[in-house]
Coordinates of C-alpha atoms and ligand atoms in Angstrom, one line a residue:
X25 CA -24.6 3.2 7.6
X26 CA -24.3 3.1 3.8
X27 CA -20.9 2.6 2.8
X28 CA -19.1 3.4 -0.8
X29 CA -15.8 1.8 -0.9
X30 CA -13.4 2.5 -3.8
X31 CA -11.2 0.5 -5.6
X32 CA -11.1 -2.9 -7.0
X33 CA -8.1 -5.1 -5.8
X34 CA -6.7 -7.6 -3.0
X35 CA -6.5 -4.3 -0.5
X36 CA -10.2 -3.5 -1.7
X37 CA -11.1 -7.4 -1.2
X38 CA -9.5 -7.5 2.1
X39 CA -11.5 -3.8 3.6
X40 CA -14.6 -5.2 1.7
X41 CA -14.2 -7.9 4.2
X42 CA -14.1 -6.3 7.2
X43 CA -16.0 -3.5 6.6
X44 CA -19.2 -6.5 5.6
X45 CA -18.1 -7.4 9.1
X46 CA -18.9 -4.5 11.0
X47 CA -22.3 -4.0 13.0
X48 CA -22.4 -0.4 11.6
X49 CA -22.1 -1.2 8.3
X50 CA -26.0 -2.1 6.6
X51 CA -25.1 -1.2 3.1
X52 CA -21.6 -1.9 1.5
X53 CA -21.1 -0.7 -2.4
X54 CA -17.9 -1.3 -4.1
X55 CA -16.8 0.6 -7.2
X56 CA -15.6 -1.1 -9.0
X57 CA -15.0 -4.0 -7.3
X58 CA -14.5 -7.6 -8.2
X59 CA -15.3 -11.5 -8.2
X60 CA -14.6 -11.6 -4.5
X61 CA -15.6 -8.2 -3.4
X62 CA -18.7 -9.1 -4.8
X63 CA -19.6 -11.6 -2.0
X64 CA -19.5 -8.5 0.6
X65 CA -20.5 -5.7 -1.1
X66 CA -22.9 -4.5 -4.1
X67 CA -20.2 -3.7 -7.0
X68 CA -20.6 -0.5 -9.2
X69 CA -19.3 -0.3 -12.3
X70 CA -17.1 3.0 -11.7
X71 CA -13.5 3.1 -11.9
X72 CA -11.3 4.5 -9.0
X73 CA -10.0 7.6 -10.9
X74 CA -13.3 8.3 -12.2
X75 CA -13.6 11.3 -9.6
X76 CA -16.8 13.0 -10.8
X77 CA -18.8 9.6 -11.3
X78 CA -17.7 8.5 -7.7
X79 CA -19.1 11.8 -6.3
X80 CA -22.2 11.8 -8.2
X81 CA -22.6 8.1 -7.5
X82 CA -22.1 8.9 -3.5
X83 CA -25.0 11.7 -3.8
X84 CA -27.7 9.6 -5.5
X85 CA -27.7 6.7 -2.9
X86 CA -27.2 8.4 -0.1
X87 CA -24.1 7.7 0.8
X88 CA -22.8 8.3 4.6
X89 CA -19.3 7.1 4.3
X90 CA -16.5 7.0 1.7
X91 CA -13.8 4.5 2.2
X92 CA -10.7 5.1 -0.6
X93 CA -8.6 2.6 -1.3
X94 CA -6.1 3.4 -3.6
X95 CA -3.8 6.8 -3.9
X96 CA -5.0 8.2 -7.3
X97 CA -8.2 9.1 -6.4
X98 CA -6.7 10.6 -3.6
X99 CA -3.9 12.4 -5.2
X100 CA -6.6 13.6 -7.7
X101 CA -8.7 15.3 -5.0
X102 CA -11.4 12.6 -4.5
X103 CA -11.8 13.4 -0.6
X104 CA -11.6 17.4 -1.0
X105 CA -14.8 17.0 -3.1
X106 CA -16.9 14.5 -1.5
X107 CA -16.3 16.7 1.6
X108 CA -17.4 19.9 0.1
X109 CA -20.5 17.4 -0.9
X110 CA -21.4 16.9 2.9
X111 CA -20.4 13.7 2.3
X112 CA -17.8 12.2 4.8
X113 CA -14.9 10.4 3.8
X114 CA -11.9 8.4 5.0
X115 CA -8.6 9.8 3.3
X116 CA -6.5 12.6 2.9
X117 CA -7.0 15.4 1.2
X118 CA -5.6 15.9 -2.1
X119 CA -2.9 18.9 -0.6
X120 CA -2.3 16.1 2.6
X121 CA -1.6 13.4 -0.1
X122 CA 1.2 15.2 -1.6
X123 CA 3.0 13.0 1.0
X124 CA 2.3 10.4 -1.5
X125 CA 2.0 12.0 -5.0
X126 CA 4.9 14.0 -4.6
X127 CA 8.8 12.9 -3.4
X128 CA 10.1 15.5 -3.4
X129 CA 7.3 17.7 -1.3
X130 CA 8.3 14.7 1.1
X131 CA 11.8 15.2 1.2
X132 CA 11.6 18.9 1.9
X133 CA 9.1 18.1 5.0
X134 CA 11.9 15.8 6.6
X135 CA 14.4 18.2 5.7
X136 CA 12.4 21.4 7.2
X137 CA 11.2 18.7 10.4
X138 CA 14.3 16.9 11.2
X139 CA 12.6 13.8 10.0
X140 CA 15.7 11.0 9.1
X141 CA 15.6 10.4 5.3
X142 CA 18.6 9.7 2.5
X143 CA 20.4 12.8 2.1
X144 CA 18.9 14.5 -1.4
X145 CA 18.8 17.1 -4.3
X146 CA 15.8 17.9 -6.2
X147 CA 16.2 18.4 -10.0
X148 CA 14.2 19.7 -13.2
X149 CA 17.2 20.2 -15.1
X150 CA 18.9 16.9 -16.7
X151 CA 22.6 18.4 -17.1
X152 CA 22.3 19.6 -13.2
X153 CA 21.2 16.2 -12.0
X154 CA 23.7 14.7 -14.0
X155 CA 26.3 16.9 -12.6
X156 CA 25.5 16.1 -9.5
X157 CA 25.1 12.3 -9.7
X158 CA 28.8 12.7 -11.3
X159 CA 29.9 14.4 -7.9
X160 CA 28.1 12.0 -5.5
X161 CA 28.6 8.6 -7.0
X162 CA 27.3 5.7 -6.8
X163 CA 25.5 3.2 -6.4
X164 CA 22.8 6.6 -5.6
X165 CA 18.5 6.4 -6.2
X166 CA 17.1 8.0 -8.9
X167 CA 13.2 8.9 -8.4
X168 CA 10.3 10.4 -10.6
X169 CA 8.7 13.0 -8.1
X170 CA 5.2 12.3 -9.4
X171 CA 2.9 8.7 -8.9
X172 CA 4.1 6.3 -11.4
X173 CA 2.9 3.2 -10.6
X174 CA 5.7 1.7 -8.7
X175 CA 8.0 1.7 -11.8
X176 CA 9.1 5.3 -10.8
X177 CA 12.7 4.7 -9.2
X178 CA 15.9 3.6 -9.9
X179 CA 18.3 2.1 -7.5
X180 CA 21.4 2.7 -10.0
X181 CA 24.8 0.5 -8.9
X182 CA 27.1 2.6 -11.4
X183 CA 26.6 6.7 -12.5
X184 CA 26.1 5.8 -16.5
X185 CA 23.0 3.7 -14.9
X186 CA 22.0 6.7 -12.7
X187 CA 22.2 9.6 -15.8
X188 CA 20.6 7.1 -17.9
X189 CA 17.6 7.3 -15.2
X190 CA 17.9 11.2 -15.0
X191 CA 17.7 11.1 -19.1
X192 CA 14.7 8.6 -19.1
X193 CA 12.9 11.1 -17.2
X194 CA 14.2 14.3 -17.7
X195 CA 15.0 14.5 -21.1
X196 CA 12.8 11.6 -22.8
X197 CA 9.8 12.5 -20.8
X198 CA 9.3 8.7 -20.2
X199 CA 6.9 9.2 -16.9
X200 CA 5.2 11.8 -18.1
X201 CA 4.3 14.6 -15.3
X202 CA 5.4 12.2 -12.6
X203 CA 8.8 12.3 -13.8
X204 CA 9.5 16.1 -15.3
X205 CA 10.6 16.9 -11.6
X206 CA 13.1 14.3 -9.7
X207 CA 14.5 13.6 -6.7
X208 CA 18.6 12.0 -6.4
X209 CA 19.4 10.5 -3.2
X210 CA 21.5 8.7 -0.9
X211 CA 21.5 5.0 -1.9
X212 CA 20.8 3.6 1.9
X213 CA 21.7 0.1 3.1
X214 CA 19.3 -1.9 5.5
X215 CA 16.3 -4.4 5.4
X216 CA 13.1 -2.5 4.9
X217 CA 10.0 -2.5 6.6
X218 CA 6.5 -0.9 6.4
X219 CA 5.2 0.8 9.0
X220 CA 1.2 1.7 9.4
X221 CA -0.5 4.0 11.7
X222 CA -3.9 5.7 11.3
X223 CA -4.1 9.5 11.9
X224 CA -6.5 11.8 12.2
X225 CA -4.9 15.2 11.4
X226 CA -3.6 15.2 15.3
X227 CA -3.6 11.8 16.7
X228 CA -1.5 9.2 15.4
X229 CA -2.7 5.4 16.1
X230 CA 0.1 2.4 15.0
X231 CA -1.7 -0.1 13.4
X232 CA 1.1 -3.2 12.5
X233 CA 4.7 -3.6 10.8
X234 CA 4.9 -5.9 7.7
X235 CA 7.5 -7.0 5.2
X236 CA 6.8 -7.3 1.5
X237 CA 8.2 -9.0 -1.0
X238 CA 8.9 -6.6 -4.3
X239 CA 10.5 -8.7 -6.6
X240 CA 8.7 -11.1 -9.1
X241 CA 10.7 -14.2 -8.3
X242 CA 12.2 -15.9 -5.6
X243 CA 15.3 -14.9 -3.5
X244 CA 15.0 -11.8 -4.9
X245 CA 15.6 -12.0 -8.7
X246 CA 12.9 -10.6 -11.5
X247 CA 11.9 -7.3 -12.0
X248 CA 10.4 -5.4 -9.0
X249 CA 6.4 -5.6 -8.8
X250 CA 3.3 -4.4 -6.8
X251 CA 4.2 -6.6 -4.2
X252 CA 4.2 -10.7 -4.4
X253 CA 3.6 -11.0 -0.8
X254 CA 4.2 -10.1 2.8
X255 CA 4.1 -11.0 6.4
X256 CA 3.0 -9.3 9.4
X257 CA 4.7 -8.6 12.2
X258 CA 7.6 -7.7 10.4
X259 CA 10.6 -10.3 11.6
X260 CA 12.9 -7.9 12.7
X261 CA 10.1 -5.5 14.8
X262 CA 10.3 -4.7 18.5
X263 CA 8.2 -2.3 20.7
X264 CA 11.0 -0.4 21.0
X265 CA 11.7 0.0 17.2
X266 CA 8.1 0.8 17.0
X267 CA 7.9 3.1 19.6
X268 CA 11.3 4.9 17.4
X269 CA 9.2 4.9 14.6
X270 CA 6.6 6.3 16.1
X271 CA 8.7 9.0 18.1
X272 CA 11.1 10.0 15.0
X273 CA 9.2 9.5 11.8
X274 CA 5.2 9.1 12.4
X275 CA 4.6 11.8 14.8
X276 CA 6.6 14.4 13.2
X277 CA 5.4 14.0 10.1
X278 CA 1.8 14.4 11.4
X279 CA 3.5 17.8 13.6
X280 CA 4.4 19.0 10.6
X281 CA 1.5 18.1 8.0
X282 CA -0.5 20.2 10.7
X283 CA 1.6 22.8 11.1
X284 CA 2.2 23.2 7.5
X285 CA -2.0 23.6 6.9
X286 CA -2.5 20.5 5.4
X287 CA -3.6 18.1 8.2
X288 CA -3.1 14.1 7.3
X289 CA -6.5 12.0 7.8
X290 CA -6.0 8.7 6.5
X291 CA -3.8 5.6 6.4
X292 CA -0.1 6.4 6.9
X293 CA 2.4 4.1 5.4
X294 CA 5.9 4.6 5.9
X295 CA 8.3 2.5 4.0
X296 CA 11.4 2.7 6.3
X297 CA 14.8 1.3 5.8
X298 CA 17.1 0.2 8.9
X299 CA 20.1 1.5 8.6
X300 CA 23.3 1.4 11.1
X301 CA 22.1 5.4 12.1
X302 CA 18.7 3.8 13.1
X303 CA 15.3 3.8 11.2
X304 CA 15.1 6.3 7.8
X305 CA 12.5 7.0 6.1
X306 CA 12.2 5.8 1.8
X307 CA 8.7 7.2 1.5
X308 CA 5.7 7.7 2.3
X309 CA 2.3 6.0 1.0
X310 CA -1.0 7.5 2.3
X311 CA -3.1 4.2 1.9
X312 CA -2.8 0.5 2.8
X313 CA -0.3 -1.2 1.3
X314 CA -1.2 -3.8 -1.4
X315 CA -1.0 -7.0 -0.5
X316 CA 0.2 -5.6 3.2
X317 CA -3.4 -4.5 3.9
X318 CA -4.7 -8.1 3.2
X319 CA -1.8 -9.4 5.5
X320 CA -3.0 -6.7 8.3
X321 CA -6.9 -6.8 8.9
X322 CA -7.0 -10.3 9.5
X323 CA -4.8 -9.5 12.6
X324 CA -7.1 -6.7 13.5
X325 CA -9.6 -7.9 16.6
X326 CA -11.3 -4.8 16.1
X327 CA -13.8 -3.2 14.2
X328 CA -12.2 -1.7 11.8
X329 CA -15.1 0.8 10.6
X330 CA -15.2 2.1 13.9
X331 CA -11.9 2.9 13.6
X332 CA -12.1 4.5 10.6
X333 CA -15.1 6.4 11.2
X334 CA -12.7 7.7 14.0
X335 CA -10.0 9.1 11.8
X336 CA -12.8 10.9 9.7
X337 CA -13.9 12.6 12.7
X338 CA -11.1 13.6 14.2
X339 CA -11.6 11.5 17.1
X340 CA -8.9 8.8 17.8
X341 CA -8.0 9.5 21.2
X342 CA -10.3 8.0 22.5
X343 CA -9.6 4.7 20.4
X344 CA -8.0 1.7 21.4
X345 CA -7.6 -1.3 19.0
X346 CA -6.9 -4.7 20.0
X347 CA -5.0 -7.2 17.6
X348 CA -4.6 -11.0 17.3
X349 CA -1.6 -12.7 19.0
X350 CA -1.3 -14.6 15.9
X351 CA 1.1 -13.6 12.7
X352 CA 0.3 -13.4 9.2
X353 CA 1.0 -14.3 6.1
X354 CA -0.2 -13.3 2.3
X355 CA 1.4 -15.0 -0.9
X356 CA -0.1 -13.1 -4.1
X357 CA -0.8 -15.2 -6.7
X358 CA -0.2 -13.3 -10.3
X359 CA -1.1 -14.2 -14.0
X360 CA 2.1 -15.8 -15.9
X361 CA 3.9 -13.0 -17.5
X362 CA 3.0 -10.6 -14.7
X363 CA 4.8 -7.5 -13.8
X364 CA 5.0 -7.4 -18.0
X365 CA 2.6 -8.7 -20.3
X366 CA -0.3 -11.5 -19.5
X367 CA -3.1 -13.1 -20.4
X368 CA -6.8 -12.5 -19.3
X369 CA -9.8 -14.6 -19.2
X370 CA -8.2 -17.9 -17.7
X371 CA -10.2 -19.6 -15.1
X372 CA -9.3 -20.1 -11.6
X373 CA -10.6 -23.5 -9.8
X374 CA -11.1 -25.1 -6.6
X375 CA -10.9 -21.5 -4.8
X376 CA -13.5 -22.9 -1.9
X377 CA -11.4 -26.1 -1.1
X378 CA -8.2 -23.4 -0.2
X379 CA -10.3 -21.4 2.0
X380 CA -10.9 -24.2 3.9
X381 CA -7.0 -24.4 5.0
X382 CA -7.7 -23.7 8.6
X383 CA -6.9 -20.2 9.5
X384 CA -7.0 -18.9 5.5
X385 CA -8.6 -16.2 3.6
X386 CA -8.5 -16.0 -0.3
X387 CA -8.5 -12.6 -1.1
X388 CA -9.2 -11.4 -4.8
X389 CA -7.5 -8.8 -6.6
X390 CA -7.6 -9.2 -10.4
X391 CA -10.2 -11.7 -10.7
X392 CA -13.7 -11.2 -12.9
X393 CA -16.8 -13.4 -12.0
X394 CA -18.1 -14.9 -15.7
X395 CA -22.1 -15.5 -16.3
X396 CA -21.9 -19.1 -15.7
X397 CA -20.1 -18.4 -12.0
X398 CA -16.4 -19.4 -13.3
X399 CA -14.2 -17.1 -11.8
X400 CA -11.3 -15.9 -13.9
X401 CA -8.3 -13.8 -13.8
X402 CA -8.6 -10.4 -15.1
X403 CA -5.4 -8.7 -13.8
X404 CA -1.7 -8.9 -13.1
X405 CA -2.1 -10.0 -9.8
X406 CA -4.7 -12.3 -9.4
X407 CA -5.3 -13.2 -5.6
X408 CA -3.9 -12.7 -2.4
X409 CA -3.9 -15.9 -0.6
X410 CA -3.9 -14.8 3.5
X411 CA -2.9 -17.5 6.6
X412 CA -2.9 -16.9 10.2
X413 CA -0.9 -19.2 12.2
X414 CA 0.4 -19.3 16.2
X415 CA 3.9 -17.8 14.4
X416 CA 5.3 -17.1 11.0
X417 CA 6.3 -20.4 10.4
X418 CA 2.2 -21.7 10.6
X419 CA 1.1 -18.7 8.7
X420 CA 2.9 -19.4 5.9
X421 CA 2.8 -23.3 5.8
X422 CA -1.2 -22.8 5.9
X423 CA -1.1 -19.6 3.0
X424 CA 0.8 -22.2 0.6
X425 CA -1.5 -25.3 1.4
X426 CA -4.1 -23.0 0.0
X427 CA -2.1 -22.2 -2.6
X428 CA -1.2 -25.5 -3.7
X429 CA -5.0 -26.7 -3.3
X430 CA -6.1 -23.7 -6.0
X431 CA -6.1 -25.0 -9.7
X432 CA -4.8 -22.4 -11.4
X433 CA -2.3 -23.6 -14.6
X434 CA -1.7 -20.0 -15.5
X435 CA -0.8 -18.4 -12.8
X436 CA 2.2 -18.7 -11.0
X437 CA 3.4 -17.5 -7.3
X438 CA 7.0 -16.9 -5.3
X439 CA 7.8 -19.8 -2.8
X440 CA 9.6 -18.2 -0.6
X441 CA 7.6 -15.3 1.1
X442 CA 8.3 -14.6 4.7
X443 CA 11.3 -16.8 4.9
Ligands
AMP8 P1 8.8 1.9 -4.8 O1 7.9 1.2 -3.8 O2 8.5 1.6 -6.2 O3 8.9 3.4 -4.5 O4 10.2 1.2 -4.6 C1 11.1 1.8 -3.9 C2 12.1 0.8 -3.6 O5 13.4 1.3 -4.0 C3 12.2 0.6 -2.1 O6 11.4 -0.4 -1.6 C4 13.7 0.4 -1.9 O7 13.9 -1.0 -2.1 C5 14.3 1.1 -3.0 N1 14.8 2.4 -2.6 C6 14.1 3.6 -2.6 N2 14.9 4.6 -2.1 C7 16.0 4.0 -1.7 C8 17.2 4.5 -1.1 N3 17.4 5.8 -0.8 N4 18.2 3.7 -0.9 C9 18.1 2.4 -1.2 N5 17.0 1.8 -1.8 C10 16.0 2.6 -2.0
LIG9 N1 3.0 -3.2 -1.6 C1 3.5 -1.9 -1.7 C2 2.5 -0.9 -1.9 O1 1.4 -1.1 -1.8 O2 2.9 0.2 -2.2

């Protein structure tokens, strides 16, 4: 099969991978890729939201499968129209992706299905939200009902903190559309934990739990990121939390995606908190998690295009996967200044001698590959640095050998991931 895949980061680097890997697969093109994708797959210089060129680009090489990566395209409708182009694709459509692109279409699900989420209000009007955040208290979450870019919610600890939210995105119009409709809720208390599962509009198959690491710096502190790292299984998961999950979040939302008209193809990702009245849903993602998908597929002892191909079709029942005994690790390397302002164009060395670290994978996500071979970085985050080991504690002593054998001066990493 000839195989577009879209997007160009560590989740794109770490599908690449094991979509190369799959006896289906004869063709792989990435668009747009990058310095490590390009080792699996041809890369296309098309960006992810570039919806038309993506379509037209699928038609003129004959295409048979579209694998989507990232939520934009998504959100923007990519799926809907490589469908209506005969073309088959792995994702939801743009109206199932609303579980995504819009919180408060999300909150309103769980409220009409009885699926456990913080208690809420919707708002469009800043002196209503304000009112309201004046009733409730705090500390209470502020959140921009449209994508923006992880940067689109505010856990405030005092009400002038919470109003200034509401203003920032009511009144100042600082998100843009993704924040002229919000949602307030409950501020819930509990370690989190990402749950995956792949669907196929009816059928519902778990995949793995991780734990990521938000904040820029260790123990905690910085400003909150795309992720600096994560481990999979999550610590705290047990088949009987995942079968909860499954029972009280997963499944209903799929129920109720279906019976609502808008069936969910495509990679579920619940972001869950646990709470003392059990597992409640934060939000939902309808894509791999960024670094969690690099942390996941190297557990998978399946292939994963198969699989896949599956939740295109409709056709997961019949699927079983198998997984890897052994746990996972990723710790994301990011350019020095990174979740604000860095540099491009340094060079990255001696990426070969950390792949070597038995059990590792060097995943790329911002990285560029010069004309003379150096490879450089060319994004906030830079790599995604993956161990297995026989438990936590191997995975991660093998992902920071790796790290420390990669000769990177501007770059920088947390030290604590999956401790
Ligand atoms: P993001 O991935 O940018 O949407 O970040 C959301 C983060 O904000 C979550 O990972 C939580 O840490 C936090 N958060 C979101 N909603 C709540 C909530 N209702 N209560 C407490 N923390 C929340
Ligand atoms: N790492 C979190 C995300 O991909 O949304």
């Amino acid at each position: 099969m000839r195989i577009l895949l879209v997007g160009g980061g560590g989740r794109e680097h770490a599908l690449a991978w094991a979509i190369a890997a799959s006896p289906l697969c004869t063709t792989l093109y990435c668009a747009p890729g990058n310095a490590g994708i390009a080792k699996e797959a041809t890369c296309v210089p098309i960006v992810a939201e570039d919806v038309d060129g993506l379509v037209t680009f699928a038609q003129e090489n004959a295409i048979d499968f579209v694998v989507v990566g990232p939520e934009a395209p998504l959100v923007a409708g990519l799926v809907d129209r490589l469908t209506a182009a005969g073309i088959k694709a792995f994702g939801p459509t743009a109206a199932a992706a609303a579980l995504e692109g819009s919180k408060g279409f999300t909150k309103d699900l769980c409220a009409k299905y009885d699926i456990p989420t913080a208690r809420y209000r919707r708002f469009t009007d800043a002196t209503e939200a304000k009112a309201y955040v004046a009733i409730e208290g705090a500390p209470i979450v502020v959140k921009a009902d449209g994508l923006a870019a992880g940067k689109g919610v505010v856990v405030a600890q005092t009400v002038e903190e919470a109003q200034d939210a509401v203003d920032a995105m009511l009144t100042e119009g600082g998100f843009g559309a993704a924040g002229a409709s919000i949602v307030v809720e409950e501020c819930l208390v509990g370690p989190e934990l990402s749950f995956f599962a792949l669907c196929d509009g009816e059928t519902a198959l778990p995949l793995a739990t991780a734990r990521d690491h938000k904040r820029a710096f260790d123990n905690d502190e910085g400003p909150n990121t795309g992720g600096m790292g994560a481990v999979s299984p999550h610590p705290l998961a047990t088949p009987e939390l995942e079968a909860r999950i499954m029972a009280e979040v997963v499944q209903p939302t799929l129920k109720a995606m279906e019976a609502e008209g808008t069936p969910f193809r495509g990679i579920l990702f619940a972001g869950l908190m646990l709470t003392e009245r059990g597992p409640q849903l934060i939000e939902h993602n309808v894509r791999f998690g960024d670094p969690e998908c690099e942390t996941l597929l190297p557990r998978l002892n399946s292939d994963l295009l198969t699989a896949l191909i599956a939740a295109a079709d409709g056709t997961l029942r019949h699927l079983t996967l198998r997984w890897r005994p052994e746990a996972a690790v990723t710790v994301v390397m990011a350019a020095n200044g990174y979740p604000g302002s860095y540099r491009k164009g340094s060079p990255i060395r001696a990426l070969e001698a950390a792949g070597q670290v038995p059990g590792t994978i060097v995943f790329h996500a911002g990285t560029r590959a010069e004309a003379d071979g150096t490879v450089t970085a060319h994004g906030g985050r830079v790599l995604a640095v993956t161990a297995l080991g026989a438990d936590i504690a191997e995975a991660r002593s093998r992902a920071y050998q790796a790290v420390d054998r990669i000769d990177w001066p501007e770059g920088f990493c947390r030290r604590d991931i999956a401790v």
